[in-house]
C-alpha atoms as one frame of an Amber mdcrd trajectory, in Angstrom:
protein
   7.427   8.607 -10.984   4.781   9.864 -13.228   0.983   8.766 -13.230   0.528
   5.063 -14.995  -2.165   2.057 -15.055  -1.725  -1.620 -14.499  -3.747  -4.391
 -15.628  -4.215  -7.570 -14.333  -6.967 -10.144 -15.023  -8.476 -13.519 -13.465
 -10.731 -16.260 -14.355 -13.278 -18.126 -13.084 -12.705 -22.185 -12.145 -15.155
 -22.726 -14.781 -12.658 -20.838 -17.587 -11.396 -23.965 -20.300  -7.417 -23.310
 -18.711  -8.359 -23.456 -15.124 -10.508 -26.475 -15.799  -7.934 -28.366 -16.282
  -5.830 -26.879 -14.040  -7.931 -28.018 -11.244  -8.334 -32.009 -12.683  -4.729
 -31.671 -13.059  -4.249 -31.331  -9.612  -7.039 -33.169  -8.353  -4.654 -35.910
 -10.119  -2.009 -35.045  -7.892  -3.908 -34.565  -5.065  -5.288 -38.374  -4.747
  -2.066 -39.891  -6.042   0.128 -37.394  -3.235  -2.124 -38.547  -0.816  -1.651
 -42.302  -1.240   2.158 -42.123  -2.256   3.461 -38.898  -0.803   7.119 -40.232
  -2.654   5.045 -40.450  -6.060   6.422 -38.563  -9.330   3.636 -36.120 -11.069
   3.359 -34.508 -14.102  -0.139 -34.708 -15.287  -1.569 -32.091 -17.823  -5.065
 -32.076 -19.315  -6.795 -30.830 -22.337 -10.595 -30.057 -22.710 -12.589 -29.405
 -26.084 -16.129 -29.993 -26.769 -16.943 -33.333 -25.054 -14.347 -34.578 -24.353
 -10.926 -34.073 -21.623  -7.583 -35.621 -22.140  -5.966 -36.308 -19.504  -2.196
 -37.300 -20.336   1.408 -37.197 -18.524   4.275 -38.665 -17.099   3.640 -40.472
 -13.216   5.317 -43.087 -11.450   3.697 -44.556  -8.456   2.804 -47.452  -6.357
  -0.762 -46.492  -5.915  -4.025 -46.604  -7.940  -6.096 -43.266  -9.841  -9.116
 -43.456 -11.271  -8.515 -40.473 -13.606 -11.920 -40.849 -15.060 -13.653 -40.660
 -11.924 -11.595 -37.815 -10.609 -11.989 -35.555 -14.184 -15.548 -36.563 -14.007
 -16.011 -34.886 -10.247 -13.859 -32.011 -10.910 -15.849 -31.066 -13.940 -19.308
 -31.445 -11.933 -18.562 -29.706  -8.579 -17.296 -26.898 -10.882 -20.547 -26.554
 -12.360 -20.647 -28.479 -15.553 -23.058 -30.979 -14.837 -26.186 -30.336 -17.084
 -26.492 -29.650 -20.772 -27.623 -25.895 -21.140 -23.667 -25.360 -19.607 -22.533
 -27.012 -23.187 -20.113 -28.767 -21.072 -21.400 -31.764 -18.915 -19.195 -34.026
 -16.588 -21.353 -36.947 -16.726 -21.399 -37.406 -20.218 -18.524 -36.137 -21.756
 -15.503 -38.480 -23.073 -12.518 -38.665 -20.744  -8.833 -40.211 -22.473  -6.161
 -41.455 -20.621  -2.673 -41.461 -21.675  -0.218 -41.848 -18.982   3.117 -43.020
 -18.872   6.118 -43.289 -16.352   8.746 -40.763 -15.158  12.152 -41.046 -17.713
  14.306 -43.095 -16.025  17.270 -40.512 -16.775  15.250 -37.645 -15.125  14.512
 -39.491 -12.177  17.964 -40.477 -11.753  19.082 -36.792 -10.883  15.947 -36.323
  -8.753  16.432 -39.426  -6.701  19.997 -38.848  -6.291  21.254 -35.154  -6.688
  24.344 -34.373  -8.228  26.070 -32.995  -4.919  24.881 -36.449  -3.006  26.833
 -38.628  -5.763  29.532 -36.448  -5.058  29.938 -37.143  -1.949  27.838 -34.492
   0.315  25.730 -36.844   1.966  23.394 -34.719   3.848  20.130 -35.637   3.394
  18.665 -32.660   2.267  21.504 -33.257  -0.942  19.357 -36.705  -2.060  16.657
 -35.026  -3.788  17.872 -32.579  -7.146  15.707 -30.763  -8.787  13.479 -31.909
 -11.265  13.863 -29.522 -14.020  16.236 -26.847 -14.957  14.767 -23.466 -14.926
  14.270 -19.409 -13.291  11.427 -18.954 -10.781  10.286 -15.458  -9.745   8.424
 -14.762  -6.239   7.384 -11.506  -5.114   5.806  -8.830  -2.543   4.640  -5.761
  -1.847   2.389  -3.994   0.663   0.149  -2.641  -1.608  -2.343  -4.928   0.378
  -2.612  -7.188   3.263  -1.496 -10.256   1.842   1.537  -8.014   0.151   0.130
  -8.711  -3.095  -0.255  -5.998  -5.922  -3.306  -4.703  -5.764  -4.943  -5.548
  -9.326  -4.175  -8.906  -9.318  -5.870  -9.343  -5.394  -8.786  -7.399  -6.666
  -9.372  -9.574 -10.190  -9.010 -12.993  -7.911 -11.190 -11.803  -4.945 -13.857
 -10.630  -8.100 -13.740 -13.973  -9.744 -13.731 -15.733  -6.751 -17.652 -13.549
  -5.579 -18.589 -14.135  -9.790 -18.189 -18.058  -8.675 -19.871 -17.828  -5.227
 -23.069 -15.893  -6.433 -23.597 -18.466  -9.388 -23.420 -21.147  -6.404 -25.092
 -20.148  -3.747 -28.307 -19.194  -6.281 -27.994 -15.153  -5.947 -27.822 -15.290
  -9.924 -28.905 -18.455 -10.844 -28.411 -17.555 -14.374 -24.767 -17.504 -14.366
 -22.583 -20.060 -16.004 -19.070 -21.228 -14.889 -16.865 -19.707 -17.238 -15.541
 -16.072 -16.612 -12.890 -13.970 -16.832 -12.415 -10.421 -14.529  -9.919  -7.452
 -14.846  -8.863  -4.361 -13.211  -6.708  -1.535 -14.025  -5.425   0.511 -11.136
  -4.082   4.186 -11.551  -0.721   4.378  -9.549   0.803   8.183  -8.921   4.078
   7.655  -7.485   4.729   3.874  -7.372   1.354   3.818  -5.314  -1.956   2.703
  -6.121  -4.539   5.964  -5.744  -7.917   4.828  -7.960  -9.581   2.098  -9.698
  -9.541   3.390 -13.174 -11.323  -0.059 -15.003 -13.157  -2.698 -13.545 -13.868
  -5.744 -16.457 -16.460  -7.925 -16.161 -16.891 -11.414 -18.678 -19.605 -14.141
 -17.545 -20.793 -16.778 -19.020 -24.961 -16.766 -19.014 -27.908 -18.271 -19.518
 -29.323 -17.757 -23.009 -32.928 -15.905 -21.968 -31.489 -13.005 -19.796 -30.585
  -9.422 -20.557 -27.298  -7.655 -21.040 -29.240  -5.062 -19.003 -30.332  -7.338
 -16.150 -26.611  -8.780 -16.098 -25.026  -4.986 -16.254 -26.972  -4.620 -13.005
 -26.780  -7.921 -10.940 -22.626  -7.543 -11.299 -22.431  -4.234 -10.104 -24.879
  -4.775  -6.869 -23.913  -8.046  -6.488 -20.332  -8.571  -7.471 -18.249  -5.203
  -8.126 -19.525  -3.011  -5.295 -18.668  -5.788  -2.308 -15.401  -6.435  -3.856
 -13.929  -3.022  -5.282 -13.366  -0.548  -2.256 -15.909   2.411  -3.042 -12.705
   5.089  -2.186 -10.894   3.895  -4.985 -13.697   4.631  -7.207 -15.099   7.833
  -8.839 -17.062   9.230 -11.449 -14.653   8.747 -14.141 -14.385   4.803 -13.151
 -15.293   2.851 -15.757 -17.102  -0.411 -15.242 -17.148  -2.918 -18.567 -20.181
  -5.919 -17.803 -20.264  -8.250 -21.125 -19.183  -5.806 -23.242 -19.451  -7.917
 -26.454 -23.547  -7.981 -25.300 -23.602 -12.283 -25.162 -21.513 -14.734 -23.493
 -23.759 -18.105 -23.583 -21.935 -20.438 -24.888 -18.839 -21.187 -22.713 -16.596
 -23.693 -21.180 -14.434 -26.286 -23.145 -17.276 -25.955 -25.877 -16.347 -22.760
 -26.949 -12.514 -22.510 -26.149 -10.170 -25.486 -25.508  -8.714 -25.594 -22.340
  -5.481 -26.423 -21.359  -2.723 -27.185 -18.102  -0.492 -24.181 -17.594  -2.199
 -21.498 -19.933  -2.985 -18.681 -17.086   0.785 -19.068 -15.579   0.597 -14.947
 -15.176  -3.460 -15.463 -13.297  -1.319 -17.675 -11.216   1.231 -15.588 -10.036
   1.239 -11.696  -9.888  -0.716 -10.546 -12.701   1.518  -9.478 -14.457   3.071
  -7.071 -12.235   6.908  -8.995 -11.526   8.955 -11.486 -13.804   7.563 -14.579
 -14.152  10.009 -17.867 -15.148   7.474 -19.632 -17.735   6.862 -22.396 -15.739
   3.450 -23.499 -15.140   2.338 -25.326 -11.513  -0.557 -27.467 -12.027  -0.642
 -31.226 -11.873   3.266 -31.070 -10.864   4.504 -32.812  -7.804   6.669 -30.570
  -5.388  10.238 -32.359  -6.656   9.369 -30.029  -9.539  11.385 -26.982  -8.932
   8.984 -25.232 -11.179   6.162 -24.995  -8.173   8.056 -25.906  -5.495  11.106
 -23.003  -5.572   8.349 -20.746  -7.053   6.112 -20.756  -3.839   9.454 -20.846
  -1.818  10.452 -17.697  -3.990   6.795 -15.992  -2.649   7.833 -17.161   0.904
  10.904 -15.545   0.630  10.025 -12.130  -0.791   7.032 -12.474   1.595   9.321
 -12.129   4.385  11.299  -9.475   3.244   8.625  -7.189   2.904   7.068  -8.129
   6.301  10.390  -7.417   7.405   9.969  -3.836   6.625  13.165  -4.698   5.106
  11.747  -3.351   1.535   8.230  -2.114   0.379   8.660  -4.476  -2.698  10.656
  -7.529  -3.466  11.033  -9.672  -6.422  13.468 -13.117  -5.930  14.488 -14.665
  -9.051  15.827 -18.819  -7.770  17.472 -20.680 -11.215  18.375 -24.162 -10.828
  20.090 -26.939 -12.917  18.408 -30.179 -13.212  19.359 -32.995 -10.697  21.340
 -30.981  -8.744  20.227 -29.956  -5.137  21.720 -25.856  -4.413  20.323 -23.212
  -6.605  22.467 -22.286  -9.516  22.067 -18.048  -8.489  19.930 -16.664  -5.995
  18.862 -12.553  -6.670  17.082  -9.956  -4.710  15.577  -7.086  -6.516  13.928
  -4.577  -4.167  13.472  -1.932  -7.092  15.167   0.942  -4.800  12.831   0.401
  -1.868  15.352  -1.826   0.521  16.477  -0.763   3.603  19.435  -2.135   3.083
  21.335  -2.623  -0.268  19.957  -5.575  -2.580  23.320  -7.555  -2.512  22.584
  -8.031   1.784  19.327  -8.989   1.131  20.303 -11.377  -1.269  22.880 -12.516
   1.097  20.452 -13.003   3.566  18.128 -15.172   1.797  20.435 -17.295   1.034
  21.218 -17.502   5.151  18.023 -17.668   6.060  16.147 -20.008   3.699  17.265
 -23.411   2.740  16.226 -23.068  -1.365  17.049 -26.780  -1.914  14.520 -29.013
  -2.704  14.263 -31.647   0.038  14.448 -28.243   2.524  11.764 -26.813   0.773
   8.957 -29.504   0.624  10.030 -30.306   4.192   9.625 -26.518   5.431   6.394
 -25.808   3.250   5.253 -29.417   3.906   4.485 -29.775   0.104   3.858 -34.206
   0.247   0.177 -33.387   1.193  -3.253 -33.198  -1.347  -3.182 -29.176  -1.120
  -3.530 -28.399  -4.245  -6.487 -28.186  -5.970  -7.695 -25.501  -3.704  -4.840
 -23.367  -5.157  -5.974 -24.097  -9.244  -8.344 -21.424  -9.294  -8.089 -17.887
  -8.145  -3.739 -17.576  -7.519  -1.278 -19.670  -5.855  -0.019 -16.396  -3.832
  -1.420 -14.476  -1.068  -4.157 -17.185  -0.413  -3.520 -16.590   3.331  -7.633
 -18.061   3.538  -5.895 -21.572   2.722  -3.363 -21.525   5.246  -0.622 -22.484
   3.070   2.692 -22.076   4.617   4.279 -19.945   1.993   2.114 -17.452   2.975
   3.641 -17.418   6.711   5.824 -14.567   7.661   7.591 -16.635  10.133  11.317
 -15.389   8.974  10.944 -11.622   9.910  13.341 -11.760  12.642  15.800 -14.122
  10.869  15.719 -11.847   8.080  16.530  -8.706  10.294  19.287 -10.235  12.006
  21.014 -11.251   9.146  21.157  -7.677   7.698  22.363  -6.677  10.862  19.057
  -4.727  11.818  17.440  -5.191  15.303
Protein backbone atom coordinates (compact mmCIF):
# COMPACT_ATOMS: atom_id res chain seq x y z
CA UNK A 1 0.00 0.00 0.00
CA UNK A 2 1.21 3.40 -0.75
CA UNK A 3 1.66 6.36 1.83
CA UNK A 4 -1.98 8.03 2.80
CA UNK A 5 -3.59 10.28 5.74
CA UNK A 6 -6.68 9.77 7.79
CA UNK A 7 -8.73 12.18 9.54
CA UNK A 8 -10.79 11.86 12.30
CA UNK A 9 -12.24 14.53 14.63
CA UNK A 10 -13.99 14.86 18.22
CA UNK A 11 -15.84 17.29 20.24
CA UNK A 12 -16.03 18.51 23.41
CA UNK A 13 -19.36 17.67 25.84
CA UNK A 14 -19.90 21.27 25.65
CA UNK A 15 -20.24 21.07 21.46
CA UNK A 16 -24.37 22.00 20.59
CA UNK A 17 -24.68 17.90 19.21
CA UNK A 18 -23.14 16.33 22.19
CA UNK A 19 -25.18 18.55 24.44
CA UNK A 20 -27.91 16.99 23.73
CA UNK A 21 -26.58 13.87 23.35
CA UNK A 22 -25.75 13.73 26.93
CA UNK A 23 -29.55 15.16 28.25
CA UNK A 24 -30.72 12.63 25.91
CA UNK A 25 -29.33 10.03 27.79
CA UNK A 26 -29.41 11.45 31.07
CA UNK A 27 -33.28 10.90 30.04
CA UNK A 28 -32.68 7.40 29.68
CA UNK A 29 -30.53 7.01 32.34
CA UNK A 30 -33.16 8.05 35.26
CA UNK A 31 -36.12 6.50 33.46
CA UNK A 32 -33.75 2.89 32.89
CA UNK A 33 -33.02 3.12 36.31
CA UNK A 34 -36.55 3.21 37.72
CA UNK A 35 -38.17 0.94 34.92
CA UNK A 36 -35.36 -1.15 33.54
CA UNK A 37 -38.52 -2.69 31.05
CA UNK A 38 -39.20 1.10 29.97
CA UNK A 39 -39.31 2.05 26.07
CA UNK A 40 -36.84 5.18 25.11
CA UNK A 41 -36.49 7.26 22.39
CA UNK A 42 -35.81 10.70 23.55
CA UNK A 43 -33.99 13.30 21.25
CA UNK A 44 -33.25 16.93 22.10
CA UNK A 45 -32.67 20.13 20.34
CA UNK A 46 -30.76 23.24 21.70
CA UNK A 47 -30.72 26.90 20.16
CA UNK A 48 -30.18 30.07 21.88
CA UNK A 49 -32.10 29.76 25.19
CA UNK A 50 -33.85 27.39 24.93
CA UNK A 51 -33.67 22.99 24.69
CA UNK A 52 -36.40 20.84 23.37
CA UNK A 53 -36.61 17.95 24.64
CA UNK A 54 -39.14 15.65 22.60
CA UNK A 55 -39.70 11.72 21.85
CA UNK A 56 -41.48 8.69 22.04
CA UNK A 57 -41.35 6.77 25.92
CA UNK A 58 -43.55 4.48 27.57
CA UNK A 59 -43.10 3.87 31.20
CA UNK A 60 -44.47 3.35 34.59
CA UNK A 61 -42.19 5.75 36.28
CA UNK A 62 -41.84 9.55 36.71
CA UNK A 63 -38.93 12.19 34.80
CA UNK A 64 -38.52 15.42 35.54
CA UNK A 65 -37.05 16.32 32.11
CA UNK A 66 -36.66 19.87 33.13
CA UNK A 67 -34.71 19.17 36.06
CA UNK A 68 -32.55 16.61 34.38
CA UNK A 69 -31.79 19.10 31.01
CA UNK A 70 -31.29 21.76 33.54
CA UNK A 71 -28.29 19.61 35.44
CA UNK A 72 -26.87 18.25 32.37
CA UNK A 73 -26.46 21.67 30.90
CA UNK A 74 -24.77 23.05 34.28
CA UNK A 75 -22.32 20.24 35.23
CA UNK A 76 -21.24 20.61 31.56
CA UNK A 77 -20.30 24.03 32.12
CA UNK A 78 -23.09 26.25 31.02
CA UNK A 79 -24.07 27.76 34.08
CA UNK A 80 -23.21 31.56 33.89
CA UNK A 81 -23.88 34.13 31.22
CA UNK A 82 -20.39 35.04 29.63
CA UNK A 83 -20.82 31.01 28.29
CA UNK A 84 -23.97 32.52 26.14
CA UNK A 85 -25.57 29.40 27.18
CA UNK A 86 -26.86 29.15 30.87
CA UNK A 87 -28.74 26.08 32.43
CA UNK A 88 -30.49 27.96 34.99
CA UNK A 89 -32.16 30.26 32.91
CA UNK A 90 -32.70 28.99 29.70
CA UNK A 91 -36.29 27.64 28.43
CA UNK A 92 -36.68 23.87 28.50
CA UNK A 93 -39.99 22.24 26.19
CA UNK A 94 -41.34 19.07 26.66
CA UNK A 95 -43.02 17.08 24.10
CA UNK A 96 -43.25 13.49 24.81
CA UNK A 97 -45.43 10.93 23.72
CA UNK A 98 -45.83 7.03 23.96
CA UNK A 99 -44.19 4.13 22.06
CA UNK A 100 -46.62 3.18 18.69
CA UNK A 101 -48.54 0.55 19.74
CA UNK A 102 -47.69 -1.37 16.33
CA UNK A 103 -43.90 -1.02 17.02
CA UNK A 104 -44.11 -2.26 20.35
CA UNK A 105 -46.06 -5.12 19.31
CA UNK A 106 -43.00 -6.72 17.40
CA UNK A 107 -40.67 -5.72 20.25
CA UNK A 108 -42.74 -7.25 22.97
CA UNK A 109 -43.39 -10.27 21.06
CA UNK A 110 -40.85 -11.16 18.21
CA UNK A 111 -41.88 -12.57 15.14
CA UNK A 112 -40.11 -16.09 15.73
CA UNK A 113 -41.92 -16.23 19.43
CA UNK A 114 -45.51 -15.85 17.67
CA UNK A 115 -44.38 -18.47 15.59
CA UNK A 116 -43.97 -20.75 17.82
CA UNK A 117 -40.10 -20.73 19.08
CA UNK A 118 -40.73 -20.06 22.52
CA UNK A 119 -37.36 -19.59 23.93
CA UNK A 120 -37.12 -16.75 25.83
CA UNK A 121 -34.46 -15.06 24.31
CA UNK A 122 -37.19 -15.14 20.96
CA UNK A 123 -39.77 -12.60 23.13
CA UNK A 124 -37.98 -9.51 22.53
CA UNK A 125 -37.58 -8.41 18.36
CA UNK A 126 -35.84 -5.79 17.47
CA UNK A 127 -36.92 -2.43 17.58
CA UNK A 128 -36.04 -1.08 14.29
CA UNK A 129 -34.97 -2.42 11.02
CA UNK A 130 -31.54 -1.49 10.07
CA UNK A 131 -27.28 -2.36 9.33
CA UNK A 132 -24.93 -1.82 12.29
CA UNK A 133 -21.14 -1.79 11.78
CA UNK A 134 -18.57 -2.65 14.76
CA UNK A 135 -14.99 -2.74 14.38
CA UNK A 136 -11.18 -3.32 15.56
CA UNK A 137 -7.87 -3.02 15.05
CA UNK A 138 -4.61 -3.00 17.02
CA UNK A 139 -3.48 0.10 15.98
CA UNK A 140 -3.78 0.85 19.82
CA UNK A 141 -4.55 -0.69 23.07
CA UNK A 142 -8.10 -0.48 23.11
CA UNK A 143 -7.92 -1.82 19.21
CA UNK A 144 -9.20 1.37 18.13
CA UNK A 145 -7.79 3.35 15.03
CA UNK A 146 -5.51 5.52 16.09
CA UNK A 147 -6.95 9.10 15.00
CA UNK A 148 -10.09 8.67 16.34
CA UNK A 149 -8.40 7.47 20.10
CA UNK A 150 -6.14 10.42 19.78
CA UNK A 151 -9.09 13.24 18.86
CA UNK A 152 -11.30 11.67 21.96
CA UNK A 153 -8.38 11.37 24.49
CA UNK A 154 -7.57 15.38 23.18
CA UNK A 155 -11.08 16.51 23.75
CA UNK A 156 -11.48 14.67 26.66
CA UNK A 157 -7.75 16.81 28.40
CA UNK A 158 -9.46 20.26 26.37
CA UNK A 159 -12.54 19.43 28.94
CA UNK A 160 -10.46 18.49 32.03
CA UNK A 161 -8.08 21.62 31.91
CA UNK A 162 -11.18 24.05 31.54
CA UNK A 163 -12.43 22.13 34.84
CA UNK A 164 -9.98 21.65 36.99
CA UNK A 165 -8.93 25.69 36.50
CA UNK A 166 -5.47 25.03 34.47
CA UNK A 167 -7.12 27.46 31.78
CA UNK A 168 -9.76 29.04 33.37
CA UNK A 169 -10.48 30.89 30.27
CA UNK A 170 -11.77 28.09 28.32
CA UNK A 171 -15.35 27.60 27.39
CA UNK A 172 -17.23 24.26 26.88
CA UNK A 173 -17.60 24.00 23.34
CA UNK A 174 -14.75 22.41 21.18
CA UNK A 175 -14.01 20.42 18.54
CA UNK A 176 -10.30 18.40 17.99
CA UNK A 177 -8.79 16.55 14.92
CA UNK A 178 -5.94 14.53 13.86
CA UNK A 179 -4.61 13.27 10.70
CA UNK A 180 -2.27 10.33 10.91
CA UNK A 181 0.23 9.39 8.01
CA UNK A 182 -0.10 5.52 7.47
CA UNK A 183 2.83 3.76 5.12
CA UNK A 184 1.71 0.36 4.62
CA UNK A 185 -1.72 -0.02 6.31
CA UNK A 186 0.23 1.24 9.51
CA UNK A 187 0.19 4.35 11.30
CA UNK A 188 4.06 5.92 11.23
CA UNK A 189 3.51 9.98 12.12
CA UNK A 190 1.14 12.51 13.25
CA UNK A 191 0.95 14.64 10.23
CA UNK A 192 -2.02 17.35 11.73
CA UNK A 193 -3.07 17.95 15.05
CA UNK A 194 -6.49 20.51 15.05
CA UNK A 195 -7.29 22.42 17.75
CA UNK A 196 -11.04 24.54 18.10
CA UNK A 197 -11.96 26.02 21.71
CA UNK A 198 -14.32 28.01 22.71
CA UNK A 199 -12.78 31.19 24.92
CA UNK A 200 -13.18 33.84 26.93
CA UNK A 201 -13.51 37.14 25.07
CA UNK A 202 -10.22 39.14 26.72
CA UNK A 203 -7.47 36.50 25.91
CA UNK A 204 -5.02 36.12 23.07
CA UNK A 205 -4.90 33.83 20.08
CA UNK A 206 -1.22 33.87 21.14
CA UNK A 207 -1.71 32.99 24.81
CA UNK A 208 -4.28 30.18 23.62
CA UNK A 209 -1.68 28.88 20.71
CA UNK A 210 0.55 28.26 23.73
CA UNK A 211 -1.58 26.95 26.73
CA UNK A 212 -2.91 23.99 24.09
CA UNK A 213 0.29 22.91 23.07
CA UNK A 214 1.92 22.73 26.82
CA UNK A 215 -1.09 21.91 28.26
CA UNK A 216 -3.21 19.83 25.97
CA UNK A 217 -1.34 18.49 22.68
CA UNK A 218 2.05 17.54 24.13
CA UNK A 219 0.46 15.10 27.12
CA UNK A 220 -1.86 13.63 24.68
CA UNK A 221 -0.01 13.25 21.17
CA UNK A 222 3.02 10.75 21.63
CA UNK A 223 6.19 13.05 20.91
CA UNK A 224 7.62 9.92 18.40
CA UNK A 225 4.90 10.39 16.18
CA UNK A 226 5.73 13.93 15.80
CA UNK A 227 8.38 15.89 13.79
CA UNK A 228 9.32 19.00 12.35
CA UNK A 229 7.03 18.91 9.52
CA UNK A 230 3.93 18.26 12.08
CA UNK A 231 1.64 20.73 11.82
CA UNK A 232 -0.30 21.94 14.82
CA UNK A 233 -3.65 24.24 13.91
CA UNK A 234 -4.82 26.22 17.58
CA UNK A 235 -8.01 28.53 16.60
CA UNK A 236 -7.10 28.94 13.34
CA UNK A 237 -9.99 31.31 12.42
CA UNK A 238 -8.12 33.71 15.40
CA UNK A 239 -11.73 33.88 17.75
CA UNK A 240 -13.97 31.33 19.03
CA UNK A 241 -16.06 33.27 21.91
CA UNK A 242 -19.20 32.83 21.28
CA UNK A 243 -20.17 29.10 21.48
CA UNK A 244 -22.56 26.53 22.62
CA UNK A 245 -26.29 26.26 21.50
CA UNK A 246 -25.98 30.18 21.00
CA UNK A 247 -23.99 30.00 18.13
CA UNK A 248 -24.88 26.54 16.51
CA UNK A 249 -28.05 24.48 17.23
CA UNK A 250 -27.50 21.34 18.64
CA UNK A 251 -29.03 18.28 18.02
CA UNK A 252 -29.48 14.11 19.14
CA UNK A 253 -27.55 11.93 16.74
CA UNK A 254 -25.50 14.61 14.69
CA UNK A 255 -21.75 13.24 15.56
CA UNK A 256 -22.90 9.41 14.77
CA UNK A 257 -19.17 9.09 13.00
CA UNK A 258 -17.43 11.01 16.68
CA UNK A 259 -19.33 8.14 18.09
CA UNK A 260 -18.05 5.33 16.45
CA UNK A 261 -14.67 5.04 14.53
CA UNK A 262 -14.01 8.28 13.08
CA UNK A 263 -14.57 7.65 10.17
CA UNK A 264 -12.26 4.91 9.59
CA UNK A 265 -15.04 1.62 9.03
CA UNK A 266 -18.76 1.64 7.70
CA UNK A 267 -21.02 3.08 9.81
CA UNK A 268 -25.10 2.02 9.54
CA UNK A 269 -26.63 5.70 10.07
CA UNK A 270 -28.03 5.03 13.16
CA UNK A 271 -27.50 7.31 15.94
CA UNK A 272 -27.31 5.92 19.91
CA UNK A 273 -28.27 8.57 22.21
CA UNK A 274 -31.39 8.72 24.31
CA UNK A 275 -32.32 5.08 22.83
CA UNK A 276 -33.13 2.25 25.13
CA UNK A 277 -31.11 -1.07 24.44
CA UNK A 278 -34.42 -2.89 22.63
CA UNK A 279 -33.17 -0.49 19.95
CA UNK A 280 -31.08 -2.58 17.71
CA UNK A 281 -29.54 0.62 16.57
CA UNK A 282 -27.20 0.83 19.96
CA UNK A 283 -27.68 -2.29 21.22
CA UNK A 284 -26.34 -4.72 18.05
CA UNK A 285 -23.95 -1.77 17.35
CA UNK A 286 -21.95 -2.12 20.70
CA UNK A 287 -22.51 -5.97 20.33
CA UNK A 288 -20.99 -5.50 16.71
CA UNK A 289 -17.70 -3.65 18.67
CA UNK A 290 -17.76 -6.67 21.11
CA UNK A 291 -17.61 -8.92 18.46
CA UNK A 292 -14.89 -7.50 16.20
CA UNK A 293 -13.21 -6.73 19.57
CA UNK A 294 -12.72 -10.29 20.05
CA UNK A 295 -11.60 -11.20 16.86
CA UNK A 296 -8.80 -9.05 16.87
CA UNK A 297 -7.77 -10.00 20.46
CA UNK A 298 -7.97 -13.28 19.07
CA UNK A 299 -5.05 -12.64 16.92
CA UNK A 300 -7.52 -14.06 14.65
CA UNK A 301 -7.17 -10.75 12.31
CA UNK A 302 -5.25 -7.38 12.75
CA UNK A 303 -8.56 -5.61 11.68
CA UNK A 304 -12.18 -6.50 11.69
CA UNK A 305 -15.24 -4.78 10.62
CA UNK A 306 -18.90 -6.79 11.44
CA UNK A 307 -21.75 -5.48 9.60
CA UNK A 308 -25.31 -7.13 11.91
CA UNK A 309 -28.77 -6.08 9.68
CA UNK A 310 -31.94 -6.84 11.27
CA UNK A 311 -35.71 -6.68 10.39
CA UNK A 312 -37.97 -5.04 12.77
CA UNK A 313 -39.79 -7.24 15.41
CA UNK A 314 -38.07 -10.11 14.63
CA UNK A 315 -35.46 -11.63 17.11
CA UNK A 316 -32.23 -13.44 14.68
CA UNK A 317 -30.28 -11.09 12.58
CA UNK A 318 -31.35 -10.91 9.01
CA UNK A 319 -27.20 -11.47 7.71
CA UNK A 320 -24.31 -11.51 9.81
CA UNK A 321 -20.66 -10.46 7.79
CA UNK A 322 -17.07 -10.49 8.71
CA UNK A 323 -14.73 -8.32 6.80
CA UNK A 324 -11.12 -8.70 7.96
CA UNK A 325 -9.77 -6.60 4.87
CA UNK A 326 -7.09 -9.51 4.02
CA UNK A 327 -5.62 -9.58 7.50
CA UNK A 328 -7.56 -12.93 8.92
CA UNK A 329 -5.92 -15.83 9.85
CA UNK A 330 -8.37 -17.69 8.64
CA UNK A 331 -10.72 -16.96 5.63
CA UNK A 332 -13.59 -14.28 6.34
CA UNK A 333 -16.49 -16.79 5.63
CA UNK A 334 -15.04 -18.97 9.15
CA UNK A 335 -14.90 -16.01 10.93
CA UNK A 336 -18.19 -15.09 10.04
CA UNK A 337 -19.23 -18.53 10.85
CA UNK A 338 -17.84 -18.23 14.05
CA UNK A 339 -19.50 -15.21 15.22
CA UNK A 340 -22.44 -16.38 14.58
CA UNK A 341 -21.38 -19.61 17.04
CA UNK A 342 -20.02 -17.75 19.43
CA UNK A 343 -22.20 -14.68 20.05
CA UNK A 344 -25.87 -14.75 20.58
CA UNK A 345 -26.72 -11.33 18.19
CA UNK A 346 -30.39 -11.43 19.31
CA UNK A 347 -31.66 -8.87 21.28
CA UNK A 348 -32.81 -10.31 24.62
CA UNK A 349 -29.05 -12.22 24.43
CA UNK A 350 -27.49 -9.11 23.93
CA UNK A 351 -28.82 -6.73 26.72
CA UNK A 352 -28.58 -9.81 28.96
CA UNK A 353 -24.73 -10.48 28.04
CA UNK A 354 -23.75 -6.64 27.92
CA UNK A 355 -26.17 -6.01 30.84
CA UNK A 356 -27.60 -2.97 28.88
CA UNK A 357 -31.11 -2.36 31.60
CA UNK A 358 -28.71 -0.19 33.76
CA UNK A 359 -28.23 4.05 33.78
CA UNK A 360 -24.74 3.65 31.81
CA UNK A 361 -25.10 5.89 29.50
CA UNK A 362 -24.48 9.25 29.80
CA UNK A 363 -20.90 8.58 30.57
CA UNK A 364 -20.66 7.23 26.97
CA UNK A 365 -22.38 10.76 25.21
CA UNK A 366 -19.25 12.47 25.05
CA UNK A 367 -15.90 11.36 23.85
CA UNK A 368 -16.99 7.62 21.81
CA UNK A 369 -19.07 4.77 22.70
CA UNK A 370 -15.98 2.34 21.70
CA UNK A 371 -12.81 1.54 23.30
CA UNK A 372 -13.88 3.35 26.59
CA UNK A 373 -12.22 0.43 28.46
CA UNK A 374 -11.90 3.51 31.54
CA UNK A 375 -15.83 2.88 31.89
CA UNK A 376 -15.79 -0.68 32.22
CA UNK A 377 -18.41 -1.33 29.80
CA UNK A 378 -18.70 -4.88 28.87
CA UNK A 379 -18.44 -4.51 25.17
CA UNK A 380 -15.15 -3.61 25.68
CA UNK A 381 -14.30 -7.18 27.36
CA UNK A 382 -12.31 -9.60 25.37
CA UNK A 383 -13.81 -12.44 27.16
CA UNK A 384 -14.54 -14.60 23.76
CA UNK A 385 -10.84 -15.11 22.64
CA UNK A 386 -10.83 -18.69 23.27
CA UNK A 387 -14.40 -19.31 22.00
CA UNK A 388 -13.46 -17.57 18.99
CA UNK A 389 -10.25 -19.77 18.42
CA UNK A 390 -11.93 -22.90 18.90
CA UNK A 391 -14.49 -22.33 16.59
CA UNK A 392 -12.03 -21.69 13.69
CA UNK A 393 -10.44 -24.70 14.66
CA UNK A 394 -7.22 -22.88 16.05
CA UNK A 395 -5.73 -23.86 19.48
Amino acid sequence: MSKFLFTSESVTEGHPDKLCDQISDAVLDTIISKDPEAHVACEVTATTGMIHVMGEITTECYADIDAIARQVINEIGYNRPECGFNGNTCAVISSIDSQSPDISMGVNSSYEYREGENDNLNLTGAGDQGIMFGYACNETPELMPLPISLAHKLAKRLADVRKDNTLTYLRPDGKTQVTVEYDDGKPVRIDTVLISTQHAEEVSIDTIRTDLIKHVIRPIIPAELMDDNTRILVNPTGRFVLGGPAADTGLTGRKIIVDTYGGYSRHGGGAFSGKDPTKVDRSAAYAARWAAKNVVAAGLADKCEIQLSYAIGVAKPVSIMVDSFGTGKVSDEILSKAVEKVFDLRPAAIIRDLDLKKPIYRKLAAYGHMGREELGVAWEKTNKIDELKKAVGIQ
